[in-house]
JSON list of C-alpha atoms in Angstrom, two decimals:
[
{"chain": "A", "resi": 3, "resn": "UNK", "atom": "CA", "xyz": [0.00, 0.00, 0.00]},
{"chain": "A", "resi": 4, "resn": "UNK", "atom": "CA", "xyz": [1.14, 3.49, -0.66]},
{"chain": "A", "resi": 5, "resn": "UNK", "atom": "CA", "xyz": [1.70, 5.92, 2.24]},
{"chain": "A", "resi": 6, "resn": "UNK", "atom": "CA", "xyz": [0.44, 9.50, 2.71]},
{"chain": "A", "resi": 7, "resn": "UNK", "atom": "CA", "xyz": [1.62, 11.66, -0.13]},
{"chain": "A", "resi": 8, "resn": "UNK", "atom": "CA", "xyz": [1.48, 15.49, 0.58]},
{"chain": "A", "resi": 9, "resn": "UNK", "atom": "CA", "xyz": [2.44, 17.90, -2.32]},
{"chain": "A", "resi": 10, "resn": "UNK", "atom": "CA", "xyz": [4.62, 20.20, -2.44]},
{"chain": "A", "resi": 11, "resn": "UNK", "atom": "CA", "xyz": [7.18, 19.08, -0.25]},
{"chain": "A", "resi": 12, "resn": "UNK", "atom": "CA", "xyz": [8.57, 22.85, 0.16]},
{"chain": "A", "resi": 13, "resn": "UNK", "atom": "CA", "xyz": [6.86, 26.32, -0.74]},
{"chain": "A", "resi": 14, "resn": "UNK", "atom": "CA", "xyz": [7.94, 29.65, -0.40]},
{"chain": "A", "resi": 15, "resn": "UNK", "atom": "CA", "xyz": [5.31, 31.83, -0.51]},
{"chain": "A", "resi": 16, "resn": "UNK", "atom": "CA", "xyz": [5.42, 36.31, 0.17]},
{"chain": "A", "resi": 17, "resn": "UNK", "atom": "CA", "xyz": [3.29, 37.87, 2.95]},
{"chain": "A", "resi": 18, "resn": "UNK", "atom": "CA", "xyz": [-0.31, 38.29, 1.95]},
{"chain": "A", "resi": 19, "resn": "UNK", "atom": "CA", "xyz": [-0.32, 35.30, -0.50]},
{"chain": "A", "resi": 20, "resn": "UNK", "atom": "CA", "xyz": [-2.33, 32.36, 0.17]},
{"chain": "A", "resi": 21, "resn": "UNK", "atom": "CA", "xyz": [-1.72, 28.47, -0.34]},
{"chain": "A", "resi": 22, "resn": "UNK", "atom": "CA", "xyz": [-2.82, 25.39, -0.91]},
{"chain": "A", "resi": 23, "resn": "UNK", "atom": "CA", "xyz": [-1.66, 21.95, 0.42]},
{"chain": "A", "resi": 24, "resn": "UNK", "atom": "CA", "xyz": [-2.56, 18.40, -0.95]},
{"chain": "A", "resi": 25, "resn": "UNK", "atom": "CA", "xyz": [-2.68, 15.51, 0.85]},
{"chain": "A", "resi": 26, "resn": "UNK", "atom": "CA", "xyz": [-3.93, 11.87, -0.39]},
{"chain": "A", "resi": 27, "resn": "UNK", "atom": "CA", "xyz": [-3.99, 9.29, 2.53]},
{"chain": "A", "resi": 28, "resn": "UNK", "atom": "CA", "xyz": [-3.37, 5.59, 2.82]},
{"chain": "A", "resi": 29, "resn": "UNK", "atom": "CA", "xyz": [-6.09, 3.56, 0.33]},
{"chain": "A", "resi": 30, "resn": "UNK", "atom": "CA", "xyz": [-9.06, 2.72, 2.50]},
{"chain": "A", "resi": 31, "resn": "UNK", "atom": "CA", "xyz": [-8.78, 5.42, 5.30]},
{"chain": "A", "resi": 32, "resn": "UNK", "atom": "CA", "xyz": [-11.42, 7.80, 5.65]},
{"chain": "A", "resi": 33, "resn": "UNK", "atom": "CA", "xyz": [-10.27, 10.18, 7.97]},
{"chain": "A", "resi": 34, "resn": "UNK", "atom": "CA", "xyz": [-7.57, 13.10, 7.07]},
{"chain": "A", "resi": 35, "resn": "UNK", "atom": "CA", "xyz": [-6.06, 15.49, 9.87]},
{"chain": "A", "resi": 36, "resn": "UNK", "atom": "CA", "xyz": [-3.93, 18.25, 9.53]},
{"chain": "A", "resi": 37, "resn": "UNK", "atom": "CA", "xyz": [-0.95, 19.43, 11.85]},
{"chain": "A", "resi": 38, "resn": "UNK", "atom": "CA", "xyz": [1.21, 22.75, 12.05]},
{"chain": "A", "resi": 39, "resn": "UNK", "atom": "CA", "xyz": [4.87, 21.84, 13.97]},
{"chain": "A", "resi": 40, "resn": "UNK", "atom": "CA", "xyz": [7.00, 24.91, 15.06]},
{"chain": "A", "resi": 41, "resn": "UNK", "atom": "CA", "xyz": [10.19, 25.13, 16.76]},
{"chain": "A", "resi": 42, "resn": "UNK", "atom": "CA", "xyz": [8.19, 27.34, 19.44]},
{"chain": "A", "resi": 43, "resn": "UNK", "atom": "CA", "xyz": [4.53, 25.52, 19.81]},
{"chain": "A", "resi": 44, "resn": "UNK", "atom": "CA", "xyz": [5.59, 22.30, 18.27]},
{"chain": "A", "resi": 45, "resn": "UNK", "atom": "CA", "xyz": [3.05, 20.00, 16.88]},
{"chain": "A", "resi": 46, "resn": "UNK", "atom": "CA", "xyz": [0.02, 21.69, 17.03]},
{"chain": "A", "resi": 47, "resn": "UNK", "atom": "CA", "xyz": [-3.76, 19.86, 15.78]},
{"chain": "A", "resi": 48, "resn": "UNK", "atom": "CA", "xyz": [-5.86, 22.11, 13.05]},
{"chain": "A", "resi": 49, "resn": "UNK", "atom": "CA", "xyz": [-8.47, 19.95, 11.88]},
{"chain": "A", "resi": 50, "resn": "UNK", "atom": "CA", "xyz": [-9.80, 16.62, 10.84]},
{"chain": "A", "resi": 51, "resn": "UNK", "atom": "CA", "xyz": [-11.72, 15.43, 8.52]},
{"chain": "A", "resi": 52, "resn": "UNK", "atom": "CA", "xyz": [-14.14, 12.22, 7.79]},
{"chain": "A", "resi": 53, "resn": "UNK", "atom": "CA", "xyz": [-15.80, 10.91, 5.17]},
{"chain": "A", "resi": 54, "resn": "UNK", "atom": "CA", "xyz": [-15.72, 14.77, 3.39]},
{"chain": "A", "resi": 55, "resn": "UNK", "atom": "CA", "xyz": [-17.42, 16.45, 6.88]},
{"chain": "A", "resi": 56, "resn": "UNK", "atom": "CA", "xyz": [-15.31, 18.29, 9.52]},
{"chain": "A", "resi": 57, "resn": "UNK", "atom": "CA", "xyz": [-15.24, 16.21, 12.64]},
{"chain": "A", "resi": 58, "resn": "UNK", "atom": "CA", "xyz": [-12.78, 18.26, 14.56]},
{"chain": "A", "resi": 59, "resn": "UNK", "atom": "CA", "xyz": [-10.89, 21.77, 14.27]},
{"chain": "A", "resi": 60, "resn": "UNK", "atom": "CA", "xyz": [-8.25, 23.09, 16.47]},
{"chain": "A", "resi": 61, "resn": "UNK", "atom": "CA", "xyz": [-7.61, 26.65, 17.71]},
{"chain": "A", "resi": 62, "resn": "UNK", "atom": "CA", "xyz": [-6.30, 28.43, 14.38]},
{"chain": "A", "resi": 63, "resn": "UNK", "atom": "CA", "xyz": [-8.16, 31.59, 12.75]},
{"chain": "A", "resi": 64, "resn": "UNK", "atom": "CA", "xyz": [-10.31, 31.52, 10.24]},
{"chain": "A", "resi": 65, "resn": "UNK", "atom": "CA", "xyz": [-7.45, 31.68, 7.57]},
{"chain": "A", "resi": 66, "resn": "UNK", "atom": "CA", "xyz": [-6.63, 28.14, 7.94]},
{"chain": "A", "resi": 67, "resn": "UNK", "atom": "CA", "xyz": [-9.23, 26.19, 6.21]},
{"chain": "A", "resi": 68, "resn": "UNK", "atom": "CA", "xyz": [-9.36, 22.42, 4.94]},
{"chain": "A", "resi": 69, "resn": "UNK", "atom": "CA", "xyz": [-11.70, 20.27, 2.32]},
{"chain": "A", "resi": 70, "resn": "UNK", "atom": "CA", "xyz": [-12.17, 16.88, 1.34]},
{"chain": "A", "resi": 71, "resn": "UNK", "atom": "CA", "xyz": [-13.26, 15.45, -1.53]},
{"chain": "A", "resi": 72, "resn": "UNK", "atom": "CA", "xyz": [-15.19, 11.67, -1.79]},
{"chain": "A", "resi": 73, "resn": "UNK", "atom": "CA", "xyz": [-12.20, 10.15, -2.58]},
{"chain": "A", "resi": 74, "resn": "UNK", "atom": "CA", "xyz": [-10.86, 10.76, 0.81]},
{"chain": "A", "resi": 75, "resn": "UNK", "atom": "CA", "xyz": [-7.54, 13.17, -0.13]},
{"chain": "A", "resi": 76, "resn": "UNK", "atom": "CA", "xyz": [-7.47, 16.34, 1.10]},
{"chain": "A", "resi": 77, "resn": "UNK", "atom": "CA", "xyz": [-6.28, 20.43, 1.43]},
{"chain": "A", "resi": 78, "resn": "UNK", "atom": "CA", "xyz": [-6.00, 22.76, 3.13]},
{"chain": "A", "resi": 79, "resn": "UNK", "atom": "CA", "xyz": [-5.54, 26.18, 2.54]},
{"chain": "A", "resi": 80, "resn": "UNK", "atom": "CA", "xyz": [-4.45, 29.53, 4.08]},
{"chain": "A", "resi": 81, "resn": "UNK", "atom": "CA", "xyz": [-5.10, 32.87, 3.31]},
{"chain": "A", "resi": 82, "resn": "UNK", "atom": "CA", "xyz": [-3.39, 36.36, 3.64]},
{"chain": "A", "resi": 83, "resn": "UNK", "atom": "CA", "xyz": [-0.07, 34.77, 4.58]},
{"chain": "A", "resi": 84, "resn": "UNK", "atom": "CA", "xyz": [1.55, 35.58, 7.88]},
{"chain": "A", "resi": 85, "resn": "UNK", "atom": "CA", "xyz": [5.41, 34.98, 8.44]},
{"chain": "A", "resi": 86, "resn": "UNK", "atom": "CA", "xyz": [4.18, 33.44, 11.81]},
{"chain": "A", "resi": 87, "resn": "UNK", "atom": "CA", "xyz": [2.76, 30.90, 9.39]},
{"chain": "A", "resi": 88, "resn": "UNK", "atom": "CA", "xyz": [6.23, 29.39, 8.05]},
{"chain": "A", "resi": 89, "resn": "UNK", "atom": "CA", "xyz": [5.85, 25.69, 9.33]},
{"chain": "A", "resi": 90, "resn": "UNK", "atom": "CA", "xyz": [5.96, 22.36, 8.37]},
{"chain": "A", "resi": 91, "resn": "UNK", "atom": "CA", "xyz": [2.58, 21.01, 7.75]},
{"chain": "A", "resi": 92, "resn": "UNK", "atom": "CA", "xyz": [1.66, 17.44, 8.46]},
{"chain": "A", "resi": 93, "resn": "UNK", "atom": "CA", "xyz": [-1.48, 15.61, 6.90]},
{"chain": "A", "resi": 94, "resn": "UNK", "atom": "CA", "xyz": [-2.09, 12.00, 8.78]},
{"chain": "A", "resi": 95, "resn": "UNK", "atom": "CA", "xyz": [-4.74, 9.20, 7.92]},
{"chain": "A", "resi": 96, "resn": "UNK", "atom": "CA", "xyz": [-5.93, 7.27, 10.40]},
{"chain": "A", "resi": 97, "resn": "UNK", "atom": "CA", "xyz": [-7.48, 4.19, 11.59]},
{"chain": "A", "resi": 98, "resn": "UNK", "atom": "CA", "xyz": [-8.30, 2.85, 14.95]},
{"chain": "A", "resi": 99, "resn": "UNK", "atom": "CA", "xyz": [-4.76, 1.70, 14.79]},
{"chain": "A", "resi": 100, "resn": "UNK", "atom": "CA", "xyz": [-2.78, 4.44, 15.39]},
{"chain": "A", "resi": 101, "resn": "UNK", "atom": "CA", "xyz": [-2.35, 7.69, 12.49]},
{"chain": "A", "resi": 102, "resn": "UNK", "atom": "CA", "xyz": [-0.14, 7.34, 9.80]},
{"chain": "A", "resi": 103, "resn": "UNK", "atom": "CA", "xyz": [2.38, 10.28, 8.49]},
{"chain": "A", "resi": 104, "resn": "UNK", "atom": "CA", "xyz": [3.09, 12.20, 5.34]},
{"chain": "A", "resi": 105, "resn": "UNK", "atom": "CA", "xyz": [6.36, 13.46, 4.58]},
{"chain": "A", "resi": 106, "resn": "UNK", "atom": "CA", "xyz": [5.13, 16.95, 5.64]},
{"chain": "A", "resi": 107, "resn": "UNK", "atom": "CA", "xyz": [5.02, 20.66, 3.22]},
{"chain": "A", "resi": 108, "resn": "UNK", "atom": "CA", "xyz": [7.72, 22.77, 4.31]},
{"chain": "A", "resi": 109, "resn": "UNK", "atom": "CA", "xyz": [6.36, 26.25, 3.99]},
{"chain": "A", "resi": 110, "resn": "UNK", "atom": "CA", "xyz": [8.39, 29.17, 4.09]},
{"chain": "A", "resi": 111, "resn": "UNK", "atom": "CA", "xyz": [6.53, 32.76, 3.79]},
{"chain": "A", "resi": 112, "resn": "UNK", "atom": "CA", "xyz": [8.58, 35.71, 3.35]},
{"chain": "B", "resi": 2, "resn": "UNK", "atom": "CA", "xyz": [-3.79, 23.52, 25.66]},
{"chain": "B", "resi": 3, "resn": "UNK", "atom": "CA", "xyz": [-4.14, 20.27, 26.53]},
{"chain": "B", "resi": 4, "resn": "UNK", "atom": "CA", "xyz": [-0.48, 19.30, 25.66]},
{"chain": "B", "resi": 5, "resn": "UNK", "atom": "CA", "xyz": [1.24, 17.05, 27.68]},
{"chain": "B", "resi": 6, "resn": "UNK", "atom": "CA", "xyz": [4.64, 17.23, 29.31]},
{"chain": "B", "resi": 7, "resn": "UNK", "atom": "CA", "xyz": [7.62, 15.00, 27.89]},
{"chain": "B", "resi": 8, "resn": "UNK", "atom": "CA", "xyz": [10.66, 14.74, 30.22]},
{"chain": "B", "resi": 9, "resn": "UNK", "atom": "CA", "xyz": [14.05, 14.66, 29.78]},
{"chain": "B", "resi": 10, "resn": "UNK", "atom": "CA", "xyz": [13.69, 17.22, 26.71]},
{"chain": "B", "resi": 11, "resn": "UNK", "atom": "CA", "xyz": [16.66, 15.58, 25.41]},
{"chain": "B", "resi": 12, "resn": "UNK", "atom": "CA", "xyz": [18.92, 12.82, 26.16]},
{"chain": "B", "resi": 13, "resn": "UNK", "atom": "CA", "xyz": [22.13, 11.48, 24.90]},
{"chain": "B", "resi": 14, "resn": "UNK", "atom": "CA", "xyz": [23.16, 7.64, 25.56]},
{"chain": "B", "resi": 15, "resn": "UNK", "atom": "CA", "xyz": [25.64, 5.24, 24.18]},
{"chain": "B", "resi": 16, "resn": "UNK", "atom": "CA", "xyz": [25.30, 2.26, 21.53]},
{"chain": "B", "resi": 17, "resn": "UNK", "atom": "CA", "xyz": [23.53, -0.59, 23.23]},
{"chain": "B", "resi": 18, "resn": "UNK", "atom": "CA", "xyz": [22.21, 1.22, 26.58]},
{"chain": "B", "resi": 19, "resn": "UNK", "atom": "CA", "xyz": [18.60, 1.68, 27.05]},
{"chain": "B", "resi": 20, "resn": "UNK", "atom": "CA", "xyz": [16.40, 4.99, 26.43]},
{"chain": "B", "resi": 21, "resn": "UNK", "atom": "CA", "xyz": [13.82, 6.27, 28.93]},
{"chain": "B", "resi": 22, "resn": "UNK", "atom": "CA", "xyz": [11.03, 9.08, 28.48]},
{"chain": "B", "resi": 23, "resn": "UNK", "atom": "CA", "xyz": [8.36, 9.62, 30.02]},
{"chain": "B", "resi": 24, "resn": "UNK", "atom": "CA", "xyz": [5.23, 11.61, 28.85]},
{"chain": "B", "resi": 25, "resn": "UNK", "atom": "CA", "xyz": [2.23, 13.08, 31.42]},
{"chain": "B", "resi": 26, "resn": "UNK", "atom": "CA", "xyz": [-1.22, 14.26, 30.15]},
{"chain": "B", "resi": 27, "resn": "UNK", "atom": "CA", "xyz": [-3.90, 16.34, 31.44]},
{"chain": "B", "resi": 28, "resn": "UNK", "atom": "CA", "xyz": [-7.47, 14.64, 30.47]},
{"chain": "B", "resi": 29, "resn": "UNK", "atom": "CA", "xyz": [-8.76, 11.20, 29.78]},
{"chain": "B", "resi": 30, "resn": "UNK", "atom": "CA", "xyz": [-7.88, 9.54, 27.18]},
{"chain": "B", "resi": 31, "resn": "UNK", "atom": "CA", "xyz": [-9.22, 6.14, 25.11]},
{"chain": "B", "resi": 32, "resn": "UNK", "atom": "CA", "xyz": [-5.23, 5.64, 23.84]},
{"chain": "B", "resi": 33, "resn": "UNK", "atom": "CA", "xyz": [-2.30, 6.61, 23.80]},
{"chain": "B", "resi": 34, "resn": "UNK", "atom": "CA", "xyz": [0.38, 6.82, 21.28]},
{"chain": "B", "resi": 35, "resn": "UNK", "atom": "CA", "xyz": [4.33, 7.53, 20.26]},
{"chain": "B", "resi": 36, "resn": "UNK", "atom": "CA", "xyz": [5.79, 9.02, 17.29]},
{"chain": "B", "resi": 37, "resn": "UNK", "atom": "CA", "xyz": [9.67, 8.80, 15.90]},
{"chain": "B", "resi": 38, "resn": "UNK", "atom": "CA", "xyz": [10.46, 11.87, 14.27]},
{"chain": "B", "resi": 39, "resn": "UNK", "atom": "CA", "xyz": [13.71, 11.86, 11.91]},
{"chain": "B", "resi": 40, "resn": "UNK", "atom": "CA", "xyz": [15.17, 15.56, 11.17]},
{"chain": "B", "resi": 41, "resn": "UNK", "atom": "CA", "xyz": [11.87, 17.86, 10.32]},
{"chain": "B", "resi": 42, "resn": "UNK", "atom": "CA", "xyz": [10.65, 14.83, 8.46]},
{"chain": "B", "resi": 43, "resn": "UNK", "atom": "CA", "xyz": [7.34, 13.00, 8.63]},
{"chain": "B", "resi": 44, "resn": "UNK", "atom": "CA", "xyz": [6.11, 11.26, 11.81]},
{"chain": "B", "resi": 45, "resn": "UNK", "atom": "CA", "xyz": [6.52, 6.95, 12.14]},
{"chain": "B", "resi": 46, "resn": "UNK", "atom": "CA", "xyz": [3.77, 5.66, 14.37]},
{"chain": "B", "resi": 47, "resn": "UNK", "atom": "CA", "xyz": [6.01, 3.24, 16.72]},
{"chain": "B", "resi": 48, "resn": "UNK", "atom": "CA", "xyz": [3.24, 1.66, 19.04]},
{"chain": "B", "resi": 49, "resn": "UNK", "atom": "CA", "xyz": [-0.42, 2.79, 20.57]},
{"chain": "B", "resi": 50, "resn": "UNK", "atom": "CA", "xyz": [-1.20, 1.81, 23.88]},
{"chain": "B", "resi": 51, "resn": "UNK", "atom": "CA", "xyz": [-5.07, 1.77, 25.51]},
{"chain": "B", "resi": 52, "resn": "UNK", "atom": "CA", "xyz": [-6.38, 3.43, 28.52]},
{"chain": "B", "resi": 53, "resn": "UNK", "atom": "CA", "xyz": [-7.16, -0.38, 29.72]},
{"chain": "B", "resi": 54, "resn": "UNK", "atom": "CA", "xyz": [-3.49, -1.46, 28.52]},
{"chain": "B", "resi": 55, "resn": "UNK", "atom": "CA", "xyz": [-0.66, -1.02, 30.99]},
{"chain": "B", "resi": 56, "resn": "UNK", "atom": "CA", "xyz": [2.01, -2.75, 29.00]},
{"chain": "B", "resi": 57, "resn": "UNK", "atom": "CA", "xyz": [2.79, -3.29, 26.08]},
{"chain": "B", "resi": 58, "resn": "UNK", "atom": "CA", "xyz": [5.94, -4.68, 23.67]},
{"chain": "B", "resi": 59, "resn": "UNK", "atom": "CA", "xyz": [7.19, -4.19, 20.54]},
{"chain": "B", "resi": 60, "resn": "UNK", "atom": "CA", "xyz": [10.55, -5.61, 19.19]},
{"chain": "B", "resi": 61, "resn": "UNK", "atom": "CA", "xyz": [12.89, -3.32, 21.38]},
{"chain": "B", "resi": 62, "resn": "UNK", "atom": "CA", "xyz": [10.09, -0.70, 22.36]},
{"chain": "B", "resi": 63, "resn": "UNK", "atom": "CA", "xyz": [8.37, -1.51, 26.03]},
{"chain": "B", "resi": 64, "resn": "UNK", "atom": "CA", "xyz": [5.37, 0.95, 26.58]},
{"chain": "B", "resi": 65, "resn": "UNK", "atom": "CA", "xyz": [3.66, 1.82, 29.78]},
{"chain": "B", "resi": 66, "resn": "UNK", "atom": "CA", "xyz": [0.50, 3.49, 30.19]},
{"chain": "B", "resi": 67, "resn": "UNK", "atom": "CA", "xyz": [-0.33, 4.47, 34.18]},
{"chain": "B", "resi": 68, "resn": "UNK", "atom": "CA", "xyz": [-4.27, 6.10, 33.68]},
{"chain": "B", "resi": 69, "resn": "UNK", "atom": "CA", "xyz": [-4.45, 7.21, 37.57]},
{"chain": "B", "resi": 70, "resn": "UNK", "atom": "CA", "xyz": [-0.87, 9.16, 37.35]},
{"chain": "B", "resi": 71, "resn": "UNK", "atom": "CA", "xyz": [-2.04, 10.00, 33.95]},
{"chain": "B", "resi": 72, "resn": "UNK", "atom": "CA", "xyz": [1.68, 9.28, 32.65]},
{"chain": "B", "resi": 73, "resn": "UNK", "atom": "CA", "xyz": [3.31, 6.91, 30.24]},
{"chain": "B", "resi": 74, "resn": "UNK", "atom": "CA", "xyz": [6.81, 5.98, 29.34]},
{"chain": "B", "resi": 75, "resn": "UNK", "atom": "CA", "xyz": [8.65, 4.48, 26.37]},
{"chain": "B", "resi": 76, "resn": "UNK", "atom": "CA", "xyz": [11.75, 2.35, 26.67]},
{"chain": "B", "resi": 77, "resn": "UNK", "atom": "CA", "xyz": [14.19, 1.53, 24.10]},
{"chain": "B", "resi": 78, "resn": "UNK", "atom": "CA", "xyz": [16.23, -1.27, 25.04]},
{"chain": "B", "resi": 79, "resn": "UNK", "atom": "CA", "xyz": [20.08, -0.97, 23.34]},
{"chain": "B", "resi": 80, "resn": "UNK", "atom": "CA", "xyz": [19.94, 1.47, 21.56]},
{"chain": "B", "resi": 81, "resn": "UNK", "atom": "CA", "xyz": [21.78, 2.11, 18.22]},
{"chain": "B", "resi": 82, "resn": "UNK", "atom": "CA", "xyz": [22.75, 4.93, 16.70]},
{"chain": "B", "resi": 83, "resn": "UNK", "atom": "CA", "xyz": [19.80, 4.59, 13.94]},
{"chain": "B", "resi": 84, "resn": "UNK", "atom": "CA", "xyz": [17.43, 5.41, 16.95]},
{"chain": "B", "resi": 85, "resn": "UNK", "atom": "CA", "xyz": [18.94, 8.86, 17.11]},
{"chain": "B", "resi": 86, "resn": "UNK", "atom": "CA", "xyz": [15.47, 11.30, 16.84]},
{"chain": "B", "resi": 87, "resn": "UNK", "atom": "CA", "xyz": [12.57, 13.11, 17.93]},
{"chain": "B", "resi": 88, "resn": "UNK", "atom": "CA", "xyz": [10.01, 11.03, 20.25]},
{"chain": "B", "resi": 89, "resn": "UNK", "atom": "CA", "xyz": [6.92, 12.46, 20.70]},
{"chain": "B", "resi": 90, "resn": "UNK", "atom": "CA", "xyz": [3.99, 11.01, 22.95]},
{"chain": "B", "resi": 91, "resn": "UNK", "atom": "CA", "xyz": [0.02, 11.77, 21.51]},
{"chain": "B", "resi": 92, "resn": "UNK", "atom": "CA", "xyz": [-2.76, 11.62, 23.26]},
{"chain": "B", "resi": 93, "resn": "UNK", "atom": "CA", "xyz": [-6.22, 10.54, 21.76]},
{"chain": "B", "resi": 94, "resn": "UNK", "atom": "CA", "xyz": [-9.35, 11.54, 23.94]},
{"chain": "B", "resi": 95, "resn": "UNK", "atom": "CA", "xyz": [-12.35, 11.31, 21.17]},
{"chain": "B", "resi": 96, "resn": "UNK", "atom": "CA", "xyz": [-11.17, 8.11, 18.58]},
{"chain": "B", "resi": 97, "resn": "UNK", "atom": "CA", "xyz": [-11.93, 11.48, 16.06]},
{"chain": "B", "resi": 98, "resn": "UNK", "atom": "CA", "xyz": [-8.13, 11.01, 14.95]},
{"chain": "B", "resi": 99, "resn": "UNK", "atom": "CA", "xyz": [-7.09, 14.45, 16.91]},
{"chain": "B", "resi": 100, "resn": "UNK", "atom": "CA", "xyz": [-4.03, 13.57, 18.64]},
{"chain": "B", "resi": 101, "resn": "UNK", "atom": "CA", "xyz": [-2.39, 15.44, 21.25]},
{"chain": "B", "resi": 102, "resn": "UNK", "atom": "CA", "xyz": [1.11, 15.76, 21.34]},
{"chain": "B", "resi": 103, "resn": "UNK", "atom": "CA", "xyz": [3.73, 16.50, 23.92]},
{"chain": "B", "resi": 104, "resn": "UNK", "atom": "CA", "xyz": [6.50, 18.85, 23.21]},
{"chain": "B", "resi": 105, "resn": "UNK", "atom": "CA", "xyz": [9.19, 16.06, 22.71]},
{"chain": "B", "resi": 106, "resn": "UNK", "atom": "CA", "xyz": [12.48, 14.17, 23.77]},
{"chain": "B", "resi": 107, "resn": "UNK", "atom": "CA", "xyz": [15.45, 14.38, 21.31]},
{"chain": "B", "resi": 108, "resn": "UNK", "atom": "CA", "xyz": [17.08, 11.25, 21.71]},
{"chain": "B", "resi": 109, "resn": "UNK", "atom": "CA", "xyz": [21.26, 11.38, 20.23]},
{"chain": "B", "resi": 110, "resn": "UNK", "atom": "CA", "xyz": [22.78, 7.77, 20.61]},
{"chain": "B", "resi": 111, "resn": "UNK", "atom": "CA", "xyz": [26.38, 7.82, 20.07]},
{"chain": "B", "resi": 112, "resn": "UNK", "atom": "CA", "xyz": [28.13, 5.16, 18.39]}
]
């Protein structure tokens, strides 16, 4: 079985821009969640998603939005670009099993 | 926040002795899980553990899950070099797939 594929793996975006992240998950898992990890607040939840509905949503503004789509991959986007926002972004599937991790989106806003 | 507490923050050990961190939580939780983290990359799931677990094994990883001192700990018995990364403990209160994660131990095992 494939893993979780996110795309890009690094983005370097200016201040004000927005962006959008892609993740596809493991074949067969329905639920998608999305994590921010910082030096300074380190891995931080923003949402999660199942079977295309929000189940779950951390404590992030209102720039930081997600989808999914009915075959189970998913974005995320954020607007109007922050340089607070640089990060690296992790997308996870899951099962009852334990959550299984992309590679990450290394994102870089100047 | 509901983030737990991971202690040491970092550690450094020798080829073939044995790695201990421990991890405390705040709330209830139905499981329990840790994470390997290599350099920035992606996160390896190593082993989840249930709140009605107290032990459990896997090749040289030994888990413990206490639910009354609300505090876990993962041992790594000799250790190699290859084990040298970020271990991070995550909490799951609501089988929703929103972890919790502690801040971390960096683990360096020298060869």
């Amino acid at each position: 079985k494939a893993g979780v594929t996110q795309t890009p793996r690094y983005l370097i975006k200016t201040r004000g821009q927005q962006v959008t992240l892609s993740c596809s998950p493991i074949s067969g898992h329905r639920s998608v969640s999305w994590y921010q990890q910082t030096p300074g607040q380190g891995l931080q939840f923003l949402f999660e998603y199942f079977s295309e509905t929000q189940r779950n949503k951390g404590n992030f503004p209102g720039r930081f939005s997600g989808r999914q789509f009915s075959n189970s991959r998913s974005e995320m986007n954020v607007s109007t670009l922050e340089l607070g926002d640089s990060a690296l972004y992790l997308c996870a599937s899951s099962t009852g099993s334990g959550a299984f991790f992309g590679q990450g989106t290394r994102l870089t806003v100047v | 926040s509901q983030q737990g507490e991971e202690d040491p923050q970092a550690l450094s050990i020798q080829e073939g002795e044995n790695a201990t961190m421990n991890c405390s939580y705040k709330t209830s939780i139905n499981n329990l899980q840790w994470y390997r983290q290599n350099s920035g990359r992606g996160l390896v799931h190593l082993i989840l553990i249930r709140s009605n677990e107290r032990e459990k094994h896997s090749g040289r990883l030994r888990v413990t899950l206490d639910t009354s001192k609300k505090s876990s700990s993962l041992l790594i018995t000799a250790s190699r070099a290859a084990d040298t990364a970020s271990y991070f403990c995550a909490t799951d209160s609501s089988n929703t797939g929103k972890l919790i994660f502690g801040q971390g131990t960096t683990l360096q095992v020298k060869p």
